Short mmCIF file of C-alpha atoms and ligand atoms in Angstrom, two decimals:
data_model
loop_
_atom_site.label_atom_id
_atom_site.label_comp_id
_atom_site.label_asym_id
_atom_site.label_seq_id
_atom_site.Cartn_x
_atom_site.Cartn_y
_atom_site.Cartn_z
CA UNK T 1 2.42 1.02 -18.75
CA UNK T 2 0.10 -1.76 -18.15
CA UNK T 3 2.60 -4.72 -17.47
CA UNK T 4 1.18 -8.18 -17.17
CA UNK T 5 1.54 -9.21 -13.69
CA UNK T 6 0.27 -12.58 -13.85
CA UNK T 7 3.83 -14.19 -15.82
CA UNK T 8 5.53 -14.09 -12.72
CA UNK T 9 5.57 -17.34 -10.55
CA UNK T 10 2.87 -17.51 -7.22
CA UNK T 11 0.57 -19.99 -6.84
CA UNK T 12 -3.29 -18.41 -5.87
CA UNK T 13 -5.26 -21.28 -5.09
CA UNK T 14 -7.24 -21.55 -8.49
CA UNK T 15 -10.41 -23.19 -7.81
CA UNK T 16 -10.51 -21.88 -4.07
CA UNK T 17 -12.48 -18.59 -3.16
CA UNK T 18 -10.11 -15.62 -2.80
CA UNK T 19 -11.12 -12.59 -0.82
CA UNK T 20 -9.76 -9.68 -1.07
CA UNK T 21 -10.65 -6.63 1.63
CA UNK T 22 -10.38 -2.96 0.93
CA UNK T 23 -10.84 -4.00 -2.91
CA UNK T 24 -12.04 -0.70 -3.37
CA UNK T 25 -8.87 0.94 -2.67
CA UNK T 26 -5.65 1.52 -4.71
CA UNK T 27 -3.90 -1.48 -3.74
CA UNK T 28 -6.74 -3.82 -3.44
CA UNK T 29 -8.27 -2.89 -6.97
CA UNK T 30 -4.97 -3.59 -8.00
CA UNK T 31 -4.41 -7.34 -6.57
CA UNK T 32 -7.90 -8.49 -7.78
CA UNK T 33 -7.28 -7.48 -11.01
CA UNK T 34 -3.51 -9.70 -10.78
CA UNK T 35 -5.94 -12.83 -9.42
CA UNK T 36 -8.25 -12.41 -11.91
CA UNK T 37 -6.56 -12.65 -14.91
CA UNK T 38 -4.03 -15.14 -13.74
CA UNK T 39 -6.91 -17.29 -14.07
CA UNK T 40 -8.65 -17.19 -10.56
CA UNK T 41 -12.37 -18.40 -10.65
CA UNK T 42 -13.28 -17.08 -7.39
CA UNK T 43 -12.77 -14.00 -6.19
CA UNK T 44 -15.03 -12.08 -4.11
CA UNK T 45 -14.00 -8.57 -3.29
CA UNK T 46 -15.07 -6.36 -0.37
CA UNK T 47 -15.11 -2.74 0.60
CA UNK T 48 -16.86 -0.41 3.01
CA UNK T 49 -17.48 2.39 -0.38
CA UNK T 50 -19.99 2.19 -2.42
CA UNK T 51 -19.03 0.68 -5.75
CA UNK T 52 -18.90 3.92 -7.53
CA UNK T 53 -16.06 5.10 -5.60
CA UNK T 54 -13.87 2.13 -6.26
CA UNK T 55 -10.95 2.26 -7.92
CA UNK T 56 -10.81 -0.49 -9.89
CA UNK T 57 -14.22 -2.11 -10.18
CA UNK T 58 -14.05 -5.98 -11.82
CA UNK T 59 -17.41 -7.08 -12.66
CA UNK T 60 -16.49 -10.86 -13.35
CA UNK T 61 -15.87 -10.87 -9.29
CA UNK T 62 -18.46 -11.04 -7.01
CA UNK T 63 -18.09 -7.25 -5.61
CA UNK T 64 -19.63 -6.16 -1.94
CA UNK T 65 -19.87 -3.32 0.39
CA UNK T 66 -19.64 -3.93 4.10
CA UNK T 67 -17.81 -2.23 6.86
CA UNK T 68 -15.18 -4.81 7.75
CA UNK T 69 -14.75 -3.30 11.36
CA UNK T 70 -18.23 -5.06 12.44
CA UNK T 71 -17.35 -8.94 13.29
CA UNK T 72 -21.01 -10.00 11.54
CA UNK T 73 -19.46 -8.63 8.53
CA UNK T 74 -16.16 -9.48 8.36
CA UNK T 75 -17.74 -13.06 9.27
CA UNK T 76 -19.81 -12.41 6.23
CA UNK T 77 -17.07 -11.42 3.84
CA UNK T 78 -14.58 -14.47 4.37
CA UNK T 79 -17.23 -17.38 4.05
CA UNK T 80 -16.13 -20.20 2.24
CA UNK T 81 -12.88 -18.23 2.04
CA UNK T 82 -9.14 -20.14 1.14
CA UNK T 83 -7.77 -17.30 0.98
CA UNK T 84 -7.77 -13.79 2.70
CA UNK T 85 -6.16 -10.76 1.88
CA UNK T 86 -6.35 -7.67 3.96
CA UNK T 87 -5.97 -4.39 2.86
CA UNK T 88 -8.68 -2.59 4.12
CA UNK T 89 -7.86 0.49 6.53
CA UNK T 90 -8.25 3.52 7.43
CA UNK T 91 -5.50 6.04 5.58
CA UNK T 92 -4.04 8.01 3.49
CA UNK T 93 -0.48 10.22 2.87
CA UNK T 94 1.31 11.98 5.95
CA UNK T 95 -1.63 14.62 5.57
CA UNK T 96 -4.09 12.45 6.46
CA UNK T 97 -2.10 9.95 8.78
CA UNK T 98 -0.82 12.77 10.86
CA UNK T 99 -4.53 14.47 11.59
CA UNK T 100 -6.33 11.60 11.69
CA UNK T 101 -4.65 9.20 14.51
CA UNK T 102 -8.13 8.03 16.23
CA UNK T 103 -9.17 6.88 12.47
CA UNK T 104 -6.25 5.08 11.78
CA UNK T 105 -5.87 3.52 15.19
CA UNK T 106 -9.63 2.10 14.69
CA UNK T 107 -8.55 0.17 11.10
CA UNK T 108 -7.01 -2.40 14.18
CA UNK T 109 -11.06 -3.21 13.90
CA UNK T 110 -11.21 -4.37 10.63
CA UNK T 111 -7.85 -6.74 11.29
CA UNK T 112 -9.05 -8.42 14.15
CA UNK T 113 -12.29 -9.20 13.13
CA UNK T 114 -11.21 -10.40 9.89
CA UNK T 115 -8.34 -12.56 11.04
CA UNK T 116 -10.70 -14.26 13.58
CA UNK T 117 -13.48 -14.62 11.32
CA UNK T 118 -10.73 -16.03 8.62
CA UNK T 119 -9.55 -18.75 10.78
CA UNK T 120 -13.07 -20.29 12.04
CA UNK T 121 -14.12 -20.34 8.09
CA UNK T 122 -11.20 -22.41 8.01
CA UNK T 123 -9.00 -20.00 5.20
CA UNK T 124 -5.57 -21.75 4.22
CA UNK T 125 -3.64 -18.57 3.73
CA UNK T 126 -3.96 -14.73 5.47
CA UNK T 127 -2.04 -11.90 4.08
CA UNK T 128 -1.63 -8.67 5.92
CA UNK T 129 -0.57 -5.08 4.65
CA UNK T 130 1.73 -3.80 7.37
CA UNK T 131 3.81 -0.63 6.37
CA UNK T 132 7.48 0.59 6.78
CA UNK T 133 5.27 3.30 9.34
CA UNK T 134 6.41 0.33 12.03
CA UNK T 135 9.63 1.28 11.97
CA UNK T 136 11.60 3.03 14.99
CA UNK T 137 11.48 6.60 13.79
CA UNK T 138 14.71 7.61 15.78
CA UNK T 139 16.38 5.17 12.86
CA UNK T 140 14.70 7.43 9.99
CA UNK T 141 15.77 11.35 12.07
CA UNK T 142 17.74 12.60 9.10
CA UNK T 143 18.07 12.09 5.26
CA UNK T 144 19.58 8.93 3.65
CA UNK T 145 20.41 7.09 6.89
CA UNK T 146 20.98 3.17 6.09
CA UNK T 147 17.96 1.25 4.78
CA UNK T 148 15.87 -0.09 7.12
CA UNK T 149 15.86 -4.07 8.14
CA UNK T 150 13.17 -6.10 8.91
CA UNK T 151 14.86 -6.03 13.52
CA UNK T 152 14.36 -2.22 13.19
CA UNK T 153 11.06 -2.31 14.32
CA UNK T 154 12.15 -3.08 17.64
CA UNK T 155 12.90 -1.23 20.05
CA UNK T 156 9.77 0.05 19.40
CA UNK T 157 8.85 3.57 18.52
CA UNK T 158 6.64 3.89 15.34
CA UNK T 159 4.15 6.36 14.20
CA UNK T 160 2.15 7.00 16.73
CA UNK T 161 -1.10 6.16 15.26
CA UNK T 162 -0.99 4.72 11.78
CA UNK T 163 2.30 2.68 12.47
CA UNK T 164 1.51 1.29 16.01
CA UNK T 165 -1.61 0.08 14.48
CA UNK T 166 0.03 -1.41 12.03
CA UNK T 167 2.69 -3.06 14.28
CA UNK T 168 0.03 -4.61 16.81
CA UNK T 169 -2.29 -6.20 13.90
CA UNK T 170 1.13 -7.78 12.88
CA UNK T 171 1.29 -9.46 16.04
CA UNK T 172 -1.86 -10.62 16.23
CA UNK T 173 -1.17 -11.96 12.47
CA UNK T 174 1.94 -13.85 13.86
CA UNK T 175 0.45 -15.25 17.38
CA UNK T 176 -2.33 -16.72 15.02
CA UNK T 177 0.06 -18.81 13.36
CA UNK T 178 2.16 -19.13 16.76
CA UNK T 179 -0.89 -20.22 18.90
CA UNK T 180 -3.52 -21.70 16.99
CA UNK T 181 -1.70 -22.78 13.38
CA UNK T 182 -3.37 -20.59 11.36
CA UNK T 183 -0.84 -19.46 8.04
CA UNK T 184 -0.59 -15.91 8.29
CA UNK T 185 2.16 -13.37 5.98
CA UNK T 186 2.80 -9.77 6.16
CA UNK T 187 4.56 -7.46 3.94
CA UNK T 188 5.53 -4.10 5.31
CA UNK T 189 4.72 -2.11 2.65
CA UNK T 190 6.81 0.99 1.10
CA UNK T 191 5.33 4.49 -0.60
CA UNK T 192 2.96 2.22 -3.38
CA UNK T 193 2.45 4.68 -6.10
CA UNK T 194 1.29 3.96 -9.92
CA UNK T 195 -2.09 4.70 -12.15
CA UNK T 196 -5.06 4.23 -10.36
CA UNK T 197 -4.03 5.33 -6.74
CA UNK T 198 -5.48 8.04 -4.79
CA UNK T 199 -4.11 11.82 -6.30
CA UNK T 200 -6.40 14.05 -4.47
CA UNK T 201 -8.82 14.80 -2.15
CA UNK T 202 -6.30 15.25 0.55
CA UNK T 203 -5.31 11.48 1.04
CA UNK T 204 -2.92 11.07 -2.03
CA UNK T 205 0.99 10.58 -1.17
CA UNK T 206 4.01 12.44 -2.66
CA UNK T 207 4.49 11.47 -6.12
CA UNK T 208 0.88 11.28 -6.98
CA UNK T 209 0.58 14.91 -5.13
CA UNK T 210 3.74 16.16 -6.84
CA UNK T 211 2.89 14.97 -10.36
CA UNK T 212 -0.70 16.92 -9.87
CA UNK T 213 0.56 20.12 -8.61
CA UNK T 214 2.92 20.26 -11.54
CA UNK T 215 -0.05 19.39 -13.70
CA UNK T 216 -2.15 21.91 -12.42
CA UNK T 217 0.54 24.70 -12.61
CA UNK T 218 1.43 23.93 -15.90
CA UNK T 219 -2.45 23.81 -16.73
CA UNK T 220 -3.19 27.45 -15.47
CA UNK T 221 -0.04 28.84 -16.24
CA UNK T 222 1.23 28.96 -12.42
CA UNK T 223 4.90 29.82 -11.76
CA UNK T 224 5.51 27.62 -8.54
CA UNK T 225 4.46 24.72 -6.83
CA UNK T 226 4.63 24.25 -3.50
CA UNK T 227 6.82 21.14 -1.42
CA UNK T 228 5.78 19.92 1.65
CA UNK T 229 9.19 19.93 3.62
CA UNK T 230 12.54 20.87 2.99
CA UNK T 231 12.33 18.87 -0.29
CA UNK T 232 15.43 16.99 1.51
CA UNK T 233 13.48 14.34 3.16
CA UNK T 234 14.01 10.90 1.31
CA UNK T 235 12.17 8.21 0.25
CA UNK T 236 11.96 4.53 -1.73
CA UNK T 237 8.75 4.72 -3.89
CA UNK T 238 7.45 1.26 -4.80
CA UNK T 239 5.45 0.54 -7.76
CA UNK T 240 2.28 -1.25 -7.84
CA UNK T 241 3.03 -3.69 -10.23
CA UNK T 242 5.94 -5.05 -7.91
CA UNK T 243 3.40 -4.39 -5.00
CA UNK T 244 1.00 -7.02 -6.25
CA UNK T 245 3.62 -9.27 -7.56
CA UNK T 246 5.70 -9.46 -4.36
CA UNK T 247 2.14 -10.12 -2.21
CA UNK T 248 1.40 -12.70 -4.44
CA UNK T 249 4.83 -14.20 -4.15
CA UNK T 250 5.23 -13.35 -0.07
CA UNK T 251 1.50 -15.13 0.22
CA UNK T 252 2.78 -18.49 -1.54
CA UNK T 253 6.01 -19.07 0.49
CA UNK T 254 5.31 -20.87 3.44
CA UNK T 255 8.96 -20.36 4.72
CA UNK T 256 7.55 -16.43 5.10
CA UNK T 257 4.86 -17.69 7.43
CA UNK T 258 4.61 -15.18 10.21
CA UNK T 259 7.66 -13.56 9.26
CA UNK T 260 7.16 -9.87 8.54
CA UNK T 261 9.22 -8.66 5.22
CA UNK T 262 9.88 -5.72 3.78
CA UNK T 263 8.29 -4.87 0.17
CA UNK T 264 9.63 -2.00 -1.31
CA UNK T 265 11.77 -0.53 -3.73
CA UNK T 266 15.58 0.16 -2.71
CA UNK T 267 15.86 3.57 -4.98
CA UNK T 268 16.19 5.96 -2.88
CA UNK T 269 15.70 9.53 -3.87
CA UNK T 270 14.54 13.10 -2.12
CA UNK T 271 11.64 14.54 -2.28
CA UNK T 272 13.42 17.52 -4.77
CA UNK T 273 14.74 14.82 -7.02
CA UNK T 274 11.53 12.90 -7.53
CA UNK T 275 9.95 16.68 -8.39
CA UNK T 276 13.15 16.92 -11.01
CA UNK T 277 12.10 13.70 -12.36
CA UNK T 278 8.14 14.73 -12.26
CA UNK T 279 9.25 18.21 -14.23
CA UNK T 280 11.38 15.96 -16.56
CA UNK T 281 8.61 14.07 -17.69
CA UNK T 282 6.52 17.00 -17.94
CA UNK T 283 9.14 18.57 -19.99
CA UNK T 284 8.52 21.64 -17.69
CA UNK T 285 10.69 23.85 -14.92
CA UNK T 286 8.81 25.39 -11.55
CA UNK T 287 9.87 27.58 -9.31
CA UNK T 288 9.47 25.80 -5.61
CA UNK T 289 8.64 27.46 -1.99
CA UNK T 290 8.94 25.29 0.70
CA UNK T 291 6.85 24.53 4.20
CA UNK T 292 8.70 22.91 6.11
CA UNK T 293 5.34 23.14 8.75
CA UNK T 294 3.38 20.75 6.82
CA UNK T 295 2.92 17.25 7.57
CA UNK T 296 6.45 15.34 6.10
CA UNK T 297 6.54 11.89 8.47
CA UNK T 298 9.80 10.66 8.92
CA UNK T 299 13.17 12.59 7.58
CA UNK T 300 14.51 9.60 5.78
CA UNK T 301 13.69 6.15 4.74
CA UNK T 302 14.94 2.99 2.51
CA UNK T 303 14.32 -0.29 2.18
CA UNK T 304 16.63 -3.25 3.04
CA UNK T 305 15.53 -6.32 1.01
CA UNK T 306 18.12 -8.82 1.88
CA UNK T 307 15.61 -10.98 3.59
CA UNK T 308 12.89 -10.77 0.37
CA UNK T 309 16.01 -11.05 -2.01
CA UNK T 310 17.41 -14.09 0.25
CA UNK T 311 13.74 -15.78 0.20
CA UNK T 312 12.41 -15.25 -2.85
CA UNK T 313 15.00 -14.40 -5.28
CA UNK T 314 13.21 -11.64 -6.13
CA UNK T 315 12.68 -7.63 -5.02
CA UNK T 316 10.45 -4.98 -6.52
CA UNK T 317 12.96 -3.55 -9.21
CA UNK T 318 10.66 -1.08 -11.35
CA UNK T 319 12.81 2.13 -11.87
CA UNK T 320 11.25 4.88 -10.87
CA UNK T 321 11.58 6.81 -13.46
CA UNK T 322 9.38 4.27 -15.91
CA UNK T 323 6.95 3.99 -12.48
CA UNK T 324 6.50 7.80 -12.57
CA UNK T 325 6.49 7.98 -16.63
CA UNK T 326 3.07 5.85 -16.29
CA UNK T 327 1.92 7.28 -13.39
CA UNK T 328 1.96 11.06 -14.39
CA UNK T 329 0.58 9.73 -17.78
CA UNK T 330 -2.45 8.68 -16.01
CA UNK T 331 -3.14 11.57 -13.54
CA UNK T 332 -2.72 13.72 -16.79
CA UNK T 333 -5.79 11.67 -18.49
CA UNK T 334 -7.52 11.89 -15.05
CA UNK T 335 -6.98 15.78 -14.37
CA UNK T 336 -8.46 16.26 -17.97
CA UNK T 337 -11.17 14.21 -17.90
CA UNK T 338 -12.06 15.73 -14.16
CA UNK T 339 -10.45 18.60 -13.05
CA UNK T 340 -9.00 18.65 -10.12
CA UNK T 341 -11.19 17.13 -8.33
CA UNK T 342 -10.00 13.66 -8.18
P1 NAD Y 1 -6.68 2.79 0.02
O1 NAD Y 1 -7.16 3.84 0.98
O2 NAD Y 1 -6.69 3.10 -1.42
O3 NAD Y 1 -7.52 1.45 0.24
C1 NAD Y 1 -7.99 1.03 1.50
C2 NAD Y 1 -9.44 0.62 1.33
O4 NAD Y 1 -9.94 0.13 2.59
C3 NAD Y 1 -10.35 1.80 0.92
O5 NAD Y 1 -10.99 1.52 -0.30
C4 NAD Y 1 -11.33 1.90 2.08
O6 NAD Y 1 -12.65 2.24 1.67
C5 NAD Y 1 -11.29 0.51 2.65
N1 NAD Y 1 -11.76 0.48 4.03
C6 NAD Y 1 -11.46 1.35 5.03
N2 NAD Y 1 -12.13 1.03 6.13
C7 NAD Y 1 -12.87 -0.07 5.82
C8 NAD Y 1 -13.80 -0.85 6.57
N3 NAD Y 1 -14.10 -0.56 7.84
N4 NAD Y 1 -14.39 -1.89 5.94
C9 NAD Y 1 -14.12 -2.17 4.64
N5 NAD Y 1 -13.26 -1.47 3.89
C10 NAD Y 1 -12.64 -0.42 4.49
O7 NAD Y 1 -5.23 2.37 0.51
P2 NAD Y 1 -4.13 1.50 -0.24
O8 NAD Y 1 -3.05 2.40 -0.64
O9 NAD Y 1 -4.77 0.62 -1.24
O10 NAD Y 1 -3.58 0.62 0.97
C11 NAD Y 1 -4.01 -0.73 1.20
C12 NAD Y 1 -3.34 -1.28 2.45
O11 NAD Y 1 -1.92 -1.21 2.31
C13 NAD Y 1 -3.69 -0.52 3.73
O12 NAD Y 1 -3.73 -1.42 4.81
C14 NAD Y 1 -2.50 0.39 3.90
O13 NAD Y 1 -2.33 0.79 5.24
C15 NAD Y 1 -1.37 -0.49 3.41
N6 NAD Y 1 -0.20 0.30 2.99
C16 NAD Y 1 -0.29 1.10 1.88
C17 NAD Y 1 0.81 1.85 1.51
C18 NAD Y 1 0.75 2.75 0.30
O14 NAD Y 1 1.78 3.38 0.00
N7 NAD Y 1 -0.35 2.86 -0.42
C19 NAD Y 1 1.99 1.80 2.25
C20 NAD Y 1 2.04 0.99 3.37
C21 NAD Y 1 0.94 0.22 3.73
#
């Protein structure tokens, strides 16, 4: 599926220079592309990787590499800017997030720099990716608990590395506007999958490391797959379509200033239903063995979007099922052109 983003409503400043950080990534690659054809003139787009490692590469923007967590850089990267978007960090799936704490704790870096550097070049607008990772985890201890509101957060007790990260850099987003006026917005994030994201190499999340597995087992004639887990732990898996729509939308409504909202899907499923739905679309069956040792995060999480749905009108509604139809397509063309080597 390759949905037009750019019909829905959002207003990108057209003539003004858009920046977009972590551009290289999945998300990033994503959003410049939804700028760029809605007609944006400007749009420079940054990355630490070089540019044969991005995901999406644009040529009509003006494409650089430069570690964000350096203030000369991130000064660099927003000149002239009117409008910032970070999503530059550090991660990856629970695999990664889990054994790499002191690497996600340091993507607090790349925020701080970049929101300081944003406001002195005088931006208009600032968008932050947060991530449902802020959430208390004693809300999210067992499987299809209530979704979780935008108050959860506090008391807090998130992730320990990834999500306090991600909680701090919000607060330095919101004292920004709170202190000094500058227009900040920040979308906590839920499970983005869809073509073009990250499906191995050891950073790739569920159903882009579910829909390879199955791929690969079906490709060498392999019995089983293996599930990180019980396969009970549940999820909301948000596609990126919605993703780039909703931080287009989020970024554009000033009565979200500050205000950190939730943008993810509300279907929840568990982990062994989204592998029924994978095997469904391959048109295959797998045995499954289980480890419940591996890395799995929290035991269950939704998302509540009364306050998006209340604001905007509007909340990601891609079904999964037509999500995952376009997303296995495209790790299918990927595993045959590559392997699986990513
Ligand atoms: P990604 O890993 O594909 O992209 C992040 C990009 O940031 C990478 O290309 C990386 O090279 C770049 N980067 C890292 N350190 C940098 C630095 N010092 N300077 C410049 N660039 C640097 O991840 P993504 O899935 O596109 O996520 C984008 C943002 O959204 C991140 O902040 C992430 O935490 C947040 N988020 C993502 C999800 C998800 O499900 N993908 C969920 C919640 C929050």
């Amino acid at each position: 599926m390759n949905r037009d983003t750019t019909t829905e409503p959002g207003t990108p400043a057209r003539d003004g220079l858009i920046v977009i950080a972590g551009a290289g990534g999945f998300i990033g690659g994503a959003l410049a592309r939804h700028f760029l054809r809605k007609g944006c003139a400007r749009l420079r787009a940054v990355d630490r990787k070089p540019l044969r490692e991005w995901h999406q590469l644009h040529p009509e923007a003006e494409n650089i590499c430069l570690d964000l967590s350096r203030s000369e850089n991130a000064a660099r990267a927003v000149q002239g800017a009117a409008e910032v978007y970070n999503l530059a960090a550090d991660m990856g799936g629970m695999g990664f997030i889990e054994t790499h704490r002191v690497e996600c704790l340091r993507s607090i870096l790349i925020n701080t720099h970049l929101l300081e550097a944003s406001w002195l070049a005088g931006a208009k607008r600032y968008f932050y990716a947060s991530s449902a990772c802020v959430y208390n985890q004693e809300l999210q201890n067992a499987p299809g608990l209530r979704a979780l509101r935008e108050a959860d957060a506090y008391p807090a007790l998130p992730e320990r590395g990834y999500g306090w990260e991600k909680l701090v850099s919000e607060i330095f987003c919101q004292e920004y506007w709170h202190e000094r006026g500058f227009r900040t917005f920040i979308a906590r994030l839920h499970n983005i999958y869809g073509p073009h994201g990250t499906w191995a190499g050891g950073r790739e999340k569920a159903p882009a490391a579910l829909s390879r597995k199955v791929i690969e087992a079906r490709a060498e004639g392999l019995p089983e797959i293996s599930i990180w887990g019980t396969g009970a732990q549940t999820r909301s898996f948000t596609f990126i379509d919605d993703c780039v729509i909703g931080i287009d939308k989020i970024t554009h409504c000033d009565d979200l200033t500050a205000t950190p909202v939730n943008l993810g899907s509300s279907e929840m499923i568990s982990v062994d239903g989204l592998v029924d739905l994978i095997e469904e679309i391959a048109g295959t069956r797998l045995q499954r063995t289980y480890d419940p040792g591996s890395p799995v995060g929290v035991a269950g999480r939704n998302s509540d979007n009364t306050l998006i749905r209340t604001v905007l009108g509007w909340e990601p509604a891609t079904p999964l099922r037509e999500g995952m139809e376009a997303t296995f397509a495209w790790i299918e063309e990927q595993y045959r052109l590559h392997g699986n080597s990513g």
